[in-house]
Amino acid sequence: MRNKIEIKVYLPIKMVGELEERNKQRIRSKFIEGAIRSRLDGSESFKVRDVPTKQLLHVLLHRDISEFVKGSIALELKE
């Protein structure tokens, strides 16, 4: 028997879109559970692996890096 229960929450549309990315990876529920647990426990540790790859690439694209790397990232984002 599972010790879990389904709940209904209201979230901003953009946030739901971000969560849907995790749903494709089959980790959405685990991610939400971890986020809630972190807040309930008072810990707010940042884990870079929780940031979607495309979001990281967008951040890198605007950093002071070589034009070669910028070009590579731009090509990756077009796919």
PDB file of C-alpha atoms in Angstrom:
ATOM      1  CA  MET A   1       0.000   0.000   0.000  1.00  0.00           C
ATOM      2  CA  ARG A   2       1.314   3.457  -0.915  1.00  0.00           C
ATOM      3  CA  ASN A   3       1.580   6.076   1.780  1.00  0.00           C
ATOM      4  CA  LYS A   4       0.914   8.928  -0.605  1.00  0.00           C
ATOM      5  CA  ILE A   5      -2.127  11.019  -1.455  1.00  0.00           C
ATOM      6  CA  GLU A   6      -2.990  13.136  -4.460  1.00  0.00           C
ATOM      7  CA  ILE A   7      -3.528  16.859  -3.800  1.00  0.00           C
ATOM      8  CA  LYS A   8      -4.705  19.715  -5.979  1.00  0.00           C
ATOM      9  CA  VAL A   9      -2.619  22.898  -6.183  1.00  0.00           C
ATOM     10  CA  TYR A  10      -2.782  26.078  -8.256  1.00  0.00           C
ATOM     11  CA  LEU A  11       0.463  27.221  -9.857  1.00  0.00           C
ATOM     12  CA  PRO A  12       1.480  29.925 -12.339  1.00  0.00           C
ATOM     13  CA  ILE A  13       1.314  28.740 -15.969  1.00  0.00           C
ATOM     14  CA  LYS A  14       5.046  29.265 -16.531  1.00  0.00           C
ATOM     15  CA  MET A  15       5.875  27.125 -13.515  1.00  0.00           C
ATOM     16  CA  VAL A  16       3.624  24.345 -14.785  1.00  0.00           C
ATOM     17  CA  GLY A  17       5.509  24.444 -18.082  1.00  0.00           C
ATOM     18  CA  GLU A  18       8.803  24.049 -16.253  1.00  0.00           C
ATOM     19  CA  LEU A  19       7.375  21.146 -14.275  1.00  0.00           C
ATOM     20  CA  GLU A  20       6.179  19.490 -17.483  1.00  0.00           C
ATOM     21  CA  GLU A  21       9.825  19.278 -18.589  1.00  0.00           C
ATOM     22  CA  ARG A  22      10.502  17.165 -15.520  1.00  0.00           C
ATOM     23  CA  ASN A  23       7.399  15.089 -16.235  1.00  0.00           C
ATOM     24  CA  LYS A  24       8.998  14.027 -19.535  1.00  0.00           C
ATOM     25  CA  GLN A  25      11.880  12.684 -17.455  1.00  0.00           C
ATOM     26  CA  ARG A  26       9.435  10.963 -15.046  1.00  0.00           C
ATOM     27  CA  ILE A  27      10.751  12.930 -12.048  1.00  0.00           C
ATOM     28  CA  ARG A  28       8.106  15.625 -11.597  1.00  0.00           C
ATOM     29  CA  SER A  29       6.496  14.189  -8.457  1.00  0.00           C
ATOM     30  CA  LYS A  30       9.864  13.396  -6.907  1.00  0.00           C
ATOM     31  CA  PHE A  31      11.073  16.936  -7.695  1.00  0.00           C
ATOM     32  CA  ILE A  32       7.970  18.554  -6.160  1.00  0.00           C
ATOM     33  CA  GLU A  33       8.197  16.306  -3.099  1.00  0.00           C
ATOM     34  CA  GLY A  34      11.860  17.245  -2.647  1.00  0.00           C
ATOM     35  CA  ALA A  35      11.140  20.963  -3.042  1.00  0.00           C
ATOM     36  CA  ILE A  36       8.354  20.880  -0.463  1.00  0.00           C
ATOM     37  CA  ARG A  37      10.433  18.756   1.912  1.00  0.00           C
ATOM     38  CA  SER A  38      13.313  21.217   1.596  1.00  0.00           C
ATOM     39  CA  ARG A  39      11.093  24.157   2.531  1.00  0.00           C
ATOM     40  CA  LEU A  40       9.394  22.283   5.382  1.00  0.00           C
ATOM     41  CA  ASP A  41      12.768  21.299   6.794  1.00  0.00           C
ATOM     42  CA  GLY A  42      14.070  24.838   6.380  1.00  0.00           C
ATOM     43  CA  SER A  43      16.877  23.866   4.038  1.00  0.00           C
ATOM     44  CA  GLU A  44      17.195  25.613   0.736  1.00  0.00           C
ATOM     45  CA  SER A  45      20.217  23.990  -0.847  1.00  0.00           C
ATOM     46  CA  PHE A  46      20.803  24.756  -4.496  1.00  0.00           C
ATOM     47  CA  LYS A  47      21.624  21.884  -6.811  1.00  0.00           C
ATOM     48  CA  VAL A  48      22.765  22.812 -10.291  1.00  0.00           C
ATOM     49  CA  ARG A  49      21.611  19.410 -11.579  1.00  0.00           C
ATOM     50  CA  ASP A  50      18.026  20.489 -10.868  1.00  0.00           C
ATOM     51  CA  VAL A  51      18.319  23.325 -13.409  1.00  0.00           C
ATOM     52  CA  PRO A  52      17.188  22.306 -16.912  1.00  0.00           C
ATOM     53  CA  THR A  53      20.040  22.024 -19.426  1.00  0.00           C
ATOM     54  CA  LYS A  54      18.525  24.564 -21.822  1.00  0.00           C
ATOM     55  CA  GLN A  55      18.240  27.109 -19.034  1.00  0.00           C
ATOM     56  CA  LEU A  56      21.916  26.597 -18.174  1.00  0.00           C
ATOM     57  CA  LEU A  57      22.887  27.002 -21.817  1.00  0.00           C
ATOM     58  CA  HIS A  58      20.977  30.294 -22.047  1.00  0.00           C
ATOM     59  CA  VAL A  59      22.833  31.581 -18.985  1.00  0.00           C
ATOM     60  CA  LEU A  60      26.209  30.511 -20.401  1.00  0.00           C
ATOM     61  CA  LEU A  61      25.416  32.167 -23.707  1.00  0.00           C
ATOM     62  CA  HIS A  62      25.377  35.550 -21.957  1.00  0.00           C
ATOM     63  CA  ARG A  63      28.614  35.007 -20.031  1.00  0.00           C
ATOM     64  CA  ASP A  64      32.095  36.156 -20.989  1.00  0.00           C
ATOM     65  CA  ILE A  65      33.130  33.101 -23.007  1.00  0.00           C
ATOM     66  CA  SER A  66      34.810  32.557 -26.370  1.00  0.00           C
ATOM     67  CA  GLU A  67      32.912  33.101 -29.587  1.00  0.00           C
ATOM     68  CA  PHE A  68      33.532  29.454 -30.457  1.00  0.00           C
ATOM     69  CA  VAL A  69      31.756  28.254 -27.311  1.00  0.00           C
ATOM     70  CA  LYS A  70      28.941  30.787 -27.844  1.00  0.00           C
ATOM     71  CA  GLY A  71      28.494  29.459 -31.379  1.00  0.00           C
ATOM     72  CA  SER A  72      28.400  25.880 -30.143  1.00  0.00           C
ATOM     73  CA  ILE A  73      25.809  26.721 -27.520  1.00  0.00           C
ATOM     74  CA  ALA A  74      23.708  28.624 -30.060  1.00  0.00           C
ATOM     75  CA  LEU A  75      23.741  25.571 -32.344  1.00  0.00           C
ATOM     76  CA  GLU A  76      22.732  23.310 -29.457  1.00  0.00           C
ATOM     77  CA  LEU A  77      19.820  25.585 -28.581  1.00  0.00           C
ATOM     78  CA  LYS A  78      18.537  25.560 -32.181  1.00  0.00           C
ATOM     79  CA  GLU A  79      18.033  21.774 -32.090  1.00  0.00           C
TER      80      GLU A  79
END
